[in-house]
Coordinates of C-alpha atoms in Angstrom, one line a residue:
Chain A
X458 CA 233.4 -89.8 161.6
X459 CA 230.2 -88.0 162.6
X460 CA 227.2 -88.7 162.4
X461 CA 225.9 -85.3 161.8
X462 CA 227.8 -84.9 158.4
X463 CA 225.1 -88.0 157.2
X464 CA 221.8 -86.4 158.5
X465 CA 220.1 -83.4 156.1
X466 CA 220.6 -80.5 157.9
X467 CA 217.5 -79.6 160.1
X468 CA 215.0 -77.5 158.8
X469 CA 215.1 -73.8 159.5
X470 CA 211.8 -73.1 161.8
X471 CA 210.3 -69.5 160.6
X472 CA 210.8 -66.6 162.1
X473 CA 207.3 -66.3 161.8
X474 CA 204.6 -68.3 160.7
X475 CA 201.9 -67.6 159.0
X476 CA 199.2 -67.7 162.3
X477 CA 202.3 -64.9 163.3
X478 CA 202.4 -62.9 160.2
X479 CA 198.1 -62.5 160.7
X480 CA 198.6 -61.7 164.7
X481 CA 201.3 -59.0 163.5
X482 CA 199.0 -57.7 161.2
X483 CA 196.6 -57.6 163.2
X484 CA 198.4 -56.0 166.3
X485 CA 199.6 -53.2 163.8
X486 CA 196.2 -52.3 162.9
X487 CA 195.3 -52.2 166.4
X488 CA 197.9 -49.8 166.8
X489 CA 197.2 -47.8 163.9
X490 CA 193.6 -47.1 165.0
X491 CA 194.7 -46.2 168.4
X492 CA 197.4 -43.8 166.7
X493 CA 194.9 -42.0 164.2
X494 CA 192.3 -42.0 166.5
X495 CA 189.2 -40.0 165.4
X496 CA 191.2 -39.4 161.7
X497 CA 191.1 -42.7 160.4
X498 CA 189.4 -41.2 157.4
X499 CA 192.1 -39.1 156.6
X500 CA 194.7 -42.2 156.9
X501 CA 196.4 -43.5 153.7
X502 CA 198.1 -46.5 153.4
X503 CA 200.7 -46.6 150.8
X504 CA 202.5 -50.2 149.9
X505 CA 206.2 -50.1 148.4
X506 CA 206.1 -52.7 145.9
X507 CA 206.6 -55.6 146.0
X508 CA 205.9 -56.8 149.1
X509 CA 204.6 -54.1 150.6
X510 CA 201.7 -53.6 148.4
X511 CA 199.8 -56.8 149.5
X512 CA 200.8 -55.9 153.4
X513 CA 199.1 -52.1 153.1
X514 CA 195.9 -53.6 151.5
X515 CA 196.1 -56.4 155.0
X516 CA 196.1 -54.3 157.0
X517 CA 193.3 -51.7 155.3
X518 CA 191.1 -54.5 155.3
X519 CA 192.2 -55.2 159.4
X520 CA 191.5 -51.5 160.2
X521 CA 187.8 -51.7 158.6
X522 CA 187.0 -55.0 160.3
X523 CA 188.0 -53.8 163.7
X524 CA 186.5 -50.1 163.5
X525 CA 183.8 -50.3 160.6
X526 CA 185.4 -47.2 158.6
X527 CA 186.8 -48.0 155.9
X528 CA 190.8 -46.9 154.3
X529 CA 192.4 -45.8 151.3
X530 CA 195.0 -47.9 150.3
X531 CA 197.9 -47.1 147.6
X532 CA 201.0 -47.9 146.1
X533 CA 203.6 -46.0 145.6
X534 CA 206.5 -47.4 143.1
X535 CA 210.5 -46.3 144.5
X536 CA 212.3 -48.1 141.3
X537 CA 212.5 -44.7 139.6
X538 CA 213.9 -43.2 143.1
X539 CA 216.5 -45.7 144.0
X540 CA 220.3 -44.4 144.6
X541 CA 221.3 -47.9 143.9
X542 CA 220.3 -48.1 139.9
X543 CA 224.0 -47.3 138.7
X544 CA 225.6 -50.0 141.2
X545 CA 222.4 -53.2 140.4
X546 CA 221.2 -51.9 137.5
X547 CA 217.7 -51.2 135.8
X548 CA 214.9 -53.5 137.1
X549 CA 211.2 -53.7 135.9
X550 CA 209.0 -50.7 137.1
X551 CA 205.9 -51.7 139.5
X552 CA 202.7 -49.8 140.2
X553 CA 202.0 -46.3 141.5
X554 CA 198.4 -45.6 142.4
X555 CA 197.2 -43.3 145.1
X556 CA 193.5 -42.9 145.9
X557 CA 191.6 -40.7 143.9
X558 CA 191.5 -38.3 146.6
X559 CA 195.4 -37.7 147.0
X560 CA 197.3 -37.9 149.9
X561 CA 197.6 -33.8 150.3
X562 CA 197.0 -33.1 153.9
X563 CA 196.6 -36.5 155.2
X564 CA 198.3 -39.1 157.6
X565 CA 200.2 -41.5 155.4
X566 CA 201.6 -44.6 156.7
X567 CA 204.1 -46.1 154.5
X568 CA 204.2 -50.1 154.2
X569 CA 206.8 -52.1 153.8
X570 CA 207.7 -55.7 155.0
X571 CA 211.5 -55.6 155.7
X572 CA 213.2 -52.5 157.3
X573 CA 217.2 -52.7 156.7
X574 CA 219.0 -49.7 155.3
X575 CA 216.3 -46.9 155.2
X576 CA 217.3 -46.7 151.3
X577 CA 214.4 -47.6 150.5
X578 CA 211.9 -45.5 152.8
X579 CA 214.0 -42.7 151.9
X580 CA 213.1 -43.2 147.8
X581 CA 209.7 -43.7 148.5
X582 CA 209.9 -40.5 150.4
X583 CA 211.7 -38.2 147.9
X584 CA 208.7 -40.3 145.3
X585 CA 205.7 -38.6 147.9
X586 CA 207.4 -35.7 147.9
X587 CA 206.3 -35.4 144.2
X588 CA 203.0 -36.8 144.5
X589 CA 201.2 -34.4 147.2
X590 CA 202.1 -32.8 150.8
X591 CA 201.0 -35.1 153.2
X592 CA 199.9 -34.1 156.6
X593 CA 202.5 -36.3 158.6
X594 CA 204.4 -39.3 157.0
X595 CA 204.6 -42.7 159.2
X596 CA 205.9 -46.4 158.6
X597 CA 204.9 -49.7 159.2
X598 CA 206.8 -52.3 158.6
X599 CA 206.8 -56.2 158.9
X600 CA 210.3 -57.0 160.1
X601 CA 212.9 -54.6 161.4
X602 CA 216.4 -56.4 161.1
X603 CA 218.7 -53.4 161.9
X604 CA 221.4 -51.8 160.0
X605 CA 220.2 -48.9 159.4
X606 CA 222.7 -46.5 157.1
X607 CA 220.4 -43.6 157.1
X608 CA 218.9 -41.9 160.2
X609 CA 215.2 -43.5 159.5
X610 CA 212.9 -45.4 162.3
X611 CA 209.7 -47.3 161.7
X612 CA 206.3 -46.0 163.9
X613 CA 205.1 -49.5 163.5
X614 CA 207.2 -52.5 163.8
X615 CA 205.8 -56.3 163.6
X616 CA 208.9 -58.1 164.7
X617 CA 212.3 -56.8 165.5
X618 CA 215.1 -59.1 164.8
X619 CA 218.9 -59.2 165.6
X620 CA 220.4 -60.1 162.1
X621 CA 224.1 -59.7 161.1
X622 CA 224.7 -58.6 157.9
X623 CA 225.0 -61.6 155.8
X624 CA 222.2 -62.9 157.2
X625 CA 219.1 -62.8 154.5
X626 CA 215.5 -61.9 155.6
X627 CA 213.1 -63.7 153.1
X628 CA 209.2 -62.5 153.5
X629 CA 206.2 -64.5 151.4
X630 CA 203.3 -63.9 151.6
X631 CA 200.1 -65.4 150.0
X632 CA 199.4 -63.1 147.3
X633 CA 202.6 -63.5 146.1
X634 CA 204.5 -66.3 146.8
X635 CA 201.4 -68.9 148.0
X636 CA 201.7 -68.6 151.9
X637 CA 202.6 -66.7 154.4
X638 CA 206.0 -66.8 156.1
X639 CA 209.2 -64.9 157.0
X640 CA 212.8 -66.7 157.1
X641 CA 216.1 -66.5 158.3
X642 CA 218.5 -67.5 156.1
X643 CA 222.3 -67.7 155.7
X644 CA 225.0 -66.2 157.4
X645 CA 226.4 -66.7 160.9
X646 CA 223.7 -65.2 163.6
Chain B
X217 CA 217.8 -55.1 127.0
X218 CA 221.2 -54.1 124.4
X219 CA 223.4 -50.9 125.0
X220 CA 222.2 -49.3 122.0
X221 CA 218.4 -48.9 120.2
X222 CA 220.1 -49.0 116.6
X223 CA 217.3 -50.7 115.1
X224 CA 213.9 -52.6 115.7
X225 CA 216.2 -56.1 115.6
X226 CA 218.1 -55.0 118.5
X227 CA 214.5 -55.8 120.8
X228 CA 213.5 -59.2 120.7
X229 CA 209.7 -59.8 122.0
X230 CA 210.7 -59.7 125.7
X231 CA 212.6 -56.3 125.1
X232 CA 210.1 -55.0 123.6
X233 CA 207.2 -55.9 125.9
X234 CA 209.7 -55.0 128.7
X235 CA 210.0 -51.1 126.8
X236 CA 205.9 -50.9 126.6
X237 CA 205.2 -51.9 129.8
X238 CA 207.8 -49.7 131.4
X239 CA 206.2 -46.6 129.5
X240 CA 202.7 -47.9 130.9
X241 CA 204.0 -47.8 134.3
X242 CA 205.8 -44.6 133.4
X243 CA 202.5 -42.9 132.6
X244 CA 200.9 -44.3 135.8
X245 CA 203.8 -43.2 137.8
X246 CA 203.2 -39.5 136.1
X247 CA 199.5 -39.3 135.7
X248 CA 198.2 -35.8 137.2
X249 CA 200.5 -35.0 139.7
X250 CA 201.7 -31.2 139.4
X251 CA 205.6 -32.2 139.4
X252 CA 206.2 -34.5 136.5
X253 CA 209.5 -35.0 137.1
X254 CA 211.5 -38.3 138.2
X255 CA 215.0 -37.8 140.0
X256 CA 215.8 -41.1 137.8
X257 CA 219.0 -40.1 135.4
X258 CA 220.3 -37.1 137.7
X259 CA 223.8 -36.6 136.4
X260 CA 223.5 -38.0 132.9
X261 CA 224.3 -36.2 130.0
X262 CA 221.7 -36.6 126.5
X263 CA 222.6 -35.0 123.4
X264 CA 220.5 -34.6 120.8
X265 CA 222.6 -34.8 117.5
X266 CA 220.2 -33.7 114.8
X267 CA 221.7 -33.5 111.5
X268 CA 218.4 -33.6 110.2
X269 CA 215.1 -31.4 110.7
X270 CA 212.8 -32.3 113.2
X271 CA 210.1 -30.8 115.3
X272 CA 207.9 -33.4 116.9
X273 CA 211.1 -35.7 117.9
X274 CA 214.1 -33.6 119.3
X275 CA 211.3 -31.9 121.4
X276 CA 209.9 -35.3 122.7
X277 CA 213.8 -36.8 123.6
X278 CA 214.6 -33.4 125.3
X279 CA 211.0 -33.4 127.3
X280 CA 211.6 -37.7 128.1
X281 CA 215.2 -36.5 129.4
X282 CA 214.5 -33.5 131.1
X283 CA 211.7 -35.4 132.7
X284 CA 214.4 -38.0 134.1
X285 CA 216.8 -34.8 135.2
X286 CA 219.2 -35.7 133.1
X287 CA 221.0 -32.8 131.7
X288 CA 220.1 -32.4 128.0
X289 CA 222.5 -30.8 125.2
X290 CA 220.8 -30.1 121.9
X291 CA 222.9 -30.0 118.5
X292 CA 221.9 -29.3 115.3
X293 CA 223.8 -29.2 112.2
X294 CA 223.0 -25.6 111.3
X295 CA 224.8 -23.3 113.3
X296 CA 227.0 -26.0 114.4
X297 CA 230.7 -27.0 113.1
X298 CA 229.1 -28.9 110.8
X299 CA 228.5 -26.1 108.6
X300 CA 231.9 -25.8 108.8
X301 CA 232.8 -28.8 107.5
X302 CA 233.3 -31.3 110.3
X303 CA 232.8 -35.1 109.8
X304 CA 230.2 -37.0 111.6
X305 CA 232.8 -38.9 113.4
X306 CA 234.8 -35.5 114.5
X307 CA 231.2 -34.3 116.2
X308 CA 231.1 -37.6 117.8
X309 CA 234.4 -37.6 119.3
X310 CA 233.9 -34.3 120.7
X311 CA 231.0 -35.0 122.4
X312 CA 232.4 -38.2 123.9
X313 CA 234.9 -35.8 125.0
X314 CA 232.3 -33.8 127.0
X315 CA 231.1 -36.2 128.6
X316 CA 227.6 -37.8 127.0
X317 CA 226.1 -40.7 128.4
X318 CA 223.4 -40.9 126.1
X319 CA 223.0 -39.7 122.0
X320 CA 220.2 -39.8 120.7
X321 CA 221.3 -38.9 116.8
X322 CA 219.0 -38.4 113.7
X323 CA 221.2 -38.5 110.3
X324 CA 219.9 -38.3 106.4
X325 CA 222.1 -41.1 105.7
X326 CA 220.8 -44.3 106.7
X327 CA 223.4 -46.1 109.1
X328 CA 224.4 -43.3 110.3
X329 CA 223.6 -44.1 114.0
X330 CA 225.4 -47.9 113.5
X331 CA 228.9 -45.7 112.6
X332 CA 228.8 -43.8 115.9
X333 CA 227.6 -46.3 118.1
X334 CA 231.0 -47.8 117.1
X335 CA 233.1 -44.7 118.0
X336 CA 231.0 -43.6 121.4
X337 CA 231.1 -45.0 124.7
X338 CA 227.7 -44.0 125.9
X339 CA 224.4 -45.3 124.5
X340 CA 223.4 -44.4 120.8
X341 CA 219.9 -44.1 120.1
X342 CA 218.3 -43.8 116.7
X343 CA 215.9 -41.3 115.8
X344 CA 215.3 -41.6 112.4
X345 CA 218.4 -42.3 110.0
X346 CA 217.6 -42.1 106.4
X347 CA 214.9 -44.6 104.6
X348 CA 216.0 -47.1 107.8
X349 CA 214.5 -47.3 111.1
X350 CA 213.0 -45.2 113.4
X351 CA 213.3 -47.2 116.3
X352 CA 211.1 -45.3 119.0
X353 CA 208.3 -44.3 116.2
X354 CA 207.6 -48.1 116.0
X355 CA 207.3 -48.5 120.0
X356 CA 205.4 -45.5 120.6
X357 CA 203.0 -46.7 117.6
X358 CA 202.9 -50.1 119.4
X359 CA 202.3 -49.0 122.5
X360 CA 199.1 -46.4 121.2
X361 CA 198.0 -49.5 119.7
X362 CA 198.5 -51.6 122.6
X363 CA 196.3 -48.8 124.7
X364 CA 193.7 -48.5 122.4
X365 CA 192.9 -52.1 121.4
X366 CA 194.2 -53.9 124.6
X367 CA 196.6 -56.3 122.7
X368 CA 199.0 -56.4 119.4
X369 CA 198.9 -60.5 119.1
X370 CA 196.6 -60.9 116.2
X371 CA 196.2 -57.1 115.6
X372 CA 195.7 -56.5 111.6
X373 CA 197.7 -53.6 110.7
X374 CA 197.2 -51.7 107.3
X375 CA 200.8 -49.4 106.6
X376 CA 199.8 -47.2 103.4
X377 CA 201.4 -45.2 101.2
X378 CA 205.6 -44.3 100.8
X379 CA 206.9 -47.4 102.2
X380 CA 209.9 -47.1 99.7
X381 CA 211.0 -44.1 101.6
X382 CA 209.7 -44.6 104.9
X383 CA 211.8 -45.3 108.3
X384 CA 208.6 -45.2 110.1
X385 CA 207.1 -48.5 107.7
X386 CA 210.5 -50.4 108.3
X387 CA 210.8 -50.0 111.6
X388 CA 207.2 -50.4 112.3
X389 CA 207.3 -53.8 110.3
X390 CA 209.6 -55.2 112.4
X391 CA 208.6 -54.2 116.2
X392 CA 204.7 -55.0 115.1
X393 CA 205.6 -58.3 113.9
X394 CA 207.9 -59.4 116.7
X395 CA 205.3 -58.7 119.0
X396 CA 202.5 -60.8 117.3
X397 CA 200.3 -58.2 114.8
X398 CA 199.7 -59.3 111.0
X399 CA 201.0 -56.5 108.8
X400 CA 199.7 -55.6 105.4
X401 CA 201.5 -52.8 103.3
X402 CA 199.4 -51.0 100.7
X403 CA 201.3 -48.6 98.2
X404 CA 201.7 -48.1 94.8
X405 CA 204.1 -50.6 92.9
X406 CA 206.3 -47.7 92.9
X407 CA 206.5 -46.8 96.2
X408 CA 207.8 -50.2 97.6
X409 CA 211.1 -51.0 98.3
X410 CA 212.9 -53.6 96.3
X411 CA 212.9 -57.4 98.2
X412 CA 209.3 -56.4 100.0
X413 CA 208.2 -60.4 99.2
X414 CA 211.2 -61.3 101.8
X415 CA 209.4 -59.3 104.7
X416 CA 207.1 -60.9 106.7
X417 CA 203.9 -59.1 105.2
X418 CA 201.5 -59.0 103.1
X419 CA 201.6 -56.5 100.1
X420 CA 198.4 -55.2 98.5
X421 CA 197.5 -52.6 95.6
X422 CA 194.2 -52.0 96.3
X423 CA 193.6 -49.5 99.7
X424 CA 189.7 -50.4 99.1
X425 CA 189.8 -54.2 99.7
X426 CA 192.0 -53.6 102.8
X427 CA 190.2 -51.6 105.5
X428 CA 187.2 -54.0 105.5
X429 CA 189.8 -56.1 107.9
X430 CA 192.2 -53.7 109.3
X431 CA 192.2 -53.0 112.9
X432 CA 194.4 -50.4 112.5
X433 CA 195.2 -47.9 109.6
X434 CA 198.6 -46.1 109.7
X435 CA 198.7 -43.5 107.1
X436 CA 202.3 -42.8 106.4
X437 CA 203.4 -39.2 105.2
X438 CA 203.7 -38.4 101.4
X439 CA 207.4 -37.4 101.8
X440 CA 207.2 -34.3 99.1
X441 CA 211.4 -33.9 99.9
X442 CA 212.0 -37.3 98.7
X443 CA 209.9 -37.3 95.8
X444 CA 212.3 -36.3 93.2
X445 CA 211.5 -38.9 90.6
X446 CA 207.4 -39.6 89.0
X447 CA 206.7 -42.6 91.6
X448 CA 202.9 -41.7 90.9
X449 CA 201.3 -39.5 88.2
X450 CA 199.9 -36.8 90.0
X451 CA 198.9 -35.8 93.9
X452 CA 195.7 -36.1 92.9
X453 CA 195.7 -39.1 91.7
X454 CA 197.5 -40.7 94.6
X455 CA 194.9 -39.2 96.8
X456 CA 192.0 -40.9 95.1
X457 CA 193.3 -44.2 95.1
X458 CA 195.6 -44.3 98.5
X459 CA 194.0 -41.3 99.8
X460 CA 192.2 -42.0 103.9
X461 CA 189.0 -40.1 103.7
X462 CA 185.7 -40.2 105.3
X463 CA 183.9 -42.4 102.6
X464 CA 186.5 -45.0 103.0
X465 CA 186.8 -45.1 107.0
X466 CA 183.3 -45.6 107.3
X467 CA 183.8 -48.8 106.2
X468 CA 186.7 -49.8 108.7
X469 CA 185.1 -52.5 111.3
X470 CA 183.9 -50.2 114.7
X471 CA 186.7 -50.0 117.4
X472 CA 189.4 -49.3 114.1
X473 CA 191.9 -46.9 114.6
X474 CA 193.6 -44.5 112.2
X475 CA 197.2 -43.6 112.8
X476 CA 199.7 -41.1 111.4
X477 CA 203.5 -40.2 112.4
X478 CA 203.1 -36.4 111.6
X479 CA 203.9 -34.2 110.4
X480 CA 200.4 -34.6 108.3
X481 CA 199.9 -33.3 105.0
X482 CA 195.8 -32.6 105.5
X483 CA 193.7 -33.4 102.3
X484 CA 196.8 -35.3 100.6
X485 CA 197.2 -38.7 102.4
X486 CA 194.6 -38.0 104.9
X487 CA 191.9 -36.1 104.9
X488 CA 190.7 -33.9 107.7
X489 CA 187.3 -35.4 108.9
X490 CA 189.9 -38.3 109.3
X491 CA 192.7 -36.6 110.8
X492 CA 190.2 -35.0 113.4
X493 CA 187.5 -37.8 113.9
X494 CA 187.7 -39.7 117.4
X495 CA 189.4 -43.0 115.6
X496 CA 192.2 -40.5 115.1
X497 CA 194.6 -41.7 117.6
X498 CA 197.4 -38.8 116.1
X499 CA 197.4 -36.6 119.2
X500 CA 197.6 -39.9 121.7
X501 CA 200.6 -40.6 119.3
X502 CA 202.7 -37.8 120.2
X503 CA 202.0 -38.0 123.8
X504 CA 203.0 -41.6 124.2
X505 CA 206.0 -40.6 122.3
X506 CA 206.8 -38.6 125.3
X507 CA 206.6 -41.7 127.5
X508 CA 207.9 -43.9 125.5
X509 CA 211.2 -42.7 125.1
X510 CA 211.5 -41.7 129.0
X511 CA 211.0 -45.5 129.2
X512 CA 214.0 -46.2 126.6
X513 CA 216.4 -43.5 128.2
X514 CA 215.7 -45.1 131.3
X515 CA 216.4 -48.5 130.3
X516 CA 219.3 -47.7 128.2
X517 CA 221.1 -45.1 130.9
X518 CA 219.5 -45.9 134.0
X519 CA 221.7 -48.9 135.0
X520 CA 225.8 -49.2 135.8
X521 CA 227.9 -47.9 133.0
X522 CA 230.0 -50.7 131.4

């Protein structure tokens, strides 16, 4: 008999709290006004729903309260892109809106909060492809856990984390799910 | 959502709202960008099986599939075997045989769609079949409705004139109340179907005592093909007394909009001031359509095949 088998197991400590999730935030806009430089006007930030969308208005709202000028945020829907609908089916479509003022000739920075496969950055890039010709497309994203299956790299990484595969990368955040947190879930590490 | 849009029954409230809210998101998705054009149903096969004339909705399935890239085959009856002599079921086979993950059929005979969706293994969806249902009339008409007034719960809805013979009244009826709107039909007592007191609606004779309370008017079309018995004296007549003019849609409350499915018959059931004043929501109508069936292709096809 153990004694382990009687306890509950131990909760899971987050891979990043929510103090962590503002610091990445913050660190990311740092890094973003260092990046664009004297452009930050033509910068667009473009959120893939869901979670993505509250992350690029974050970090809008970081970028003006560190350099005073303010950034056009946007969202830009992938559902309608995916290569994946015939294997998980439809799904409910989410928000597309891009600043009046398009995103033809500009520096967007695509948001995300978990990099995994790439499929998704690559939807959301054949979807910009069809909204305007930007000057240079960039990503940002929260988490990068790895397995990449297409040849894709974020610009701007919050945390990098070793996952294996079954492993499941869960990111709330207040807008959505009430607070701010990313966990590590399941699998063997 | 089910594997076929047969009928306004096959959408419960959640369906339904689920099919208007995709088309809103749709027309977001689409609004002024140069390439209106969604990689969505790449691959897929539509067909458009029209045994029956139609302008305004083969045009508006082929534009909502070629606007997913799905590859779009268009039949009609003339110039087709069918003027040969081949059954409905015969046409249907052979275009399973091709290939077609998606028909989208419109039929004189009312159930119609029903006896194909039994012989197909792709989607069926109805597009008018006889006096029955016009499925994607009734959710484009929602959804103009939803855009213009902000809501359908509560919405009074007046549907005049040839409900007998009208799909478009049927169908409407259902989707409208599912989704929360109070329905009155006004027509001649000749121009209702049988077993009207079973639907959930109110019937009136009398256009005049309607509009006072109707948030929305939807004219329906004097079907001159189908009217091969006396269901009202004269066209005249029928005008006067069920007739949407300018002296009775001044007395429609302010934000009240008028409606029509087309093809309009000017001066009859409608009359032009009417047709072309800004309550005239006609030209939205046929827009949305556009939309709205991009939304049901994409619902219906978009996913795994069984």
């Amino acid at each position: 008999m153990t004694m382990s088998s009687e306890l509950p197991a131990p909760p899971v400590p987050p891979l990043l709290s929510a103090e962590d999730v503002a610091r990445v935030v913050d660190r990311v806009a740092h890094q973003l006004i260092e990046k664009a430089a004297s452009h930050l006007a033509d910068l667009v930030l473009v959120g893939i729903p869901t979670r993505g969308a509250p992350l690029a208005r974050r970090l809008a709202a970081r970028i003006e309260a560190f350099s005073g000028t303010p950034v056009d945020v946007g969202t830009v829907d992938i559902t309608l892109y995916r290569d994946d609908l015939r294997l998980r089916g439809v799904r409910a479509l989410e928000d597309t809106r891009l600043p009046d003022s398009g995103i033809d000739g500009r520096l967007v920075v695509l948001v995300d909060d978990v990099l995994f496969s790439g499929r998704s950055v690559r939807a959301a890039l054949d979807a910009l492809r069809d909204l305007g010709r930007p000057r240079a497309v960039q990503l940002a994203v929260l988490v990068d856990r790895g397995h990449r299956e297409l040849p894709i790299r974020a610009d701007y990484v919050g945390k990098n984390v070793p996952t294996s595969r079954t492993q499941k990368v869960e990111v709330h955040l207040a807008e959505i799910d009430g607070l701010d947190e990313v966990l590590l879930t399941g699998g063997e590490a | 959502m089910r594997k076929h849009l047969l009928e306004v029954a096959d959408l419960d409230r959640a369906d339904a709202t689920l099919v208007l809210d995709t088309t809103a998101q749709i027309e977001q998705a689409l609004a002024g960008r140069e390439v209106k054009k969604l990689p969505t149903l790449r691959g897929r096969t539509v067909v458009n099986l029209f045994f029956e004339d139609s302008t305004r909705t083969r045009i508006s399935f082929e534009l909502a599939a070629k606007r997913l890239s799905a590859d779009v085959i268009n039949f009609s009856a003339k110039g087709s075997s069918v003027s040969k002599g081949e059954s409905l079921k015969d046409t249907a086979l052979t275009l399973e045989a091709m290939g077609a993950d998606g028909i989208v059929v419109r039929h004189s005979a009312s159930g119609a769609p029903h006896r194909l969706a039994q012989w197909v293994q792709g989607s069926v969806v109805n597009a008018g079949d006889g006096t029955h249902e016009h499925p994607t009339q009734a959710l484009l008409d929602a959804y103009t409705i939803r855009q213009r007034l902000g809501r359908l719960d509560g919405v009074r809805v007046a549907v005049v004139g040839d409900v007998l013979h009208s799909r478009v009244a049927r169908s409407n009826v259902g989707l409208l109340t599912t989704l929360g709107a109070e329905v009155t039909l006004v027509a001649p007592p000749t121009l209702l179907p049988v077993g009207v007191e079973t639907w959930p609606v109110t019937v009136s004779y009398d256009l005049d005592a309607v509009l006072p309370k109707a948030d929305v008017v939807m004219m329906l079309r004097v079907q001159a093909e189908r009217m091969n018995a006396s269901f009202f004296p004269s066209a005249r007549e029928y005008s006067r007394r069920y007739g949407l003019d300018g002296r009775r849609m001044a007395v429609l409350p302010d934000d009240a909009i008028v409606m029509h499915p087309g093809p309009m018959n000017r001066g009859m059931e409608i009359a032009a001031e009417v047709a072309d004043s800004p309550r005239s929501t006609i030209v939205a109508q046929v827009g949305n359509g556009v939309s709205v069936r991009m939304a049901v292709l994409y619902l219906l096809l978009g996913g795994a095949p069984e």
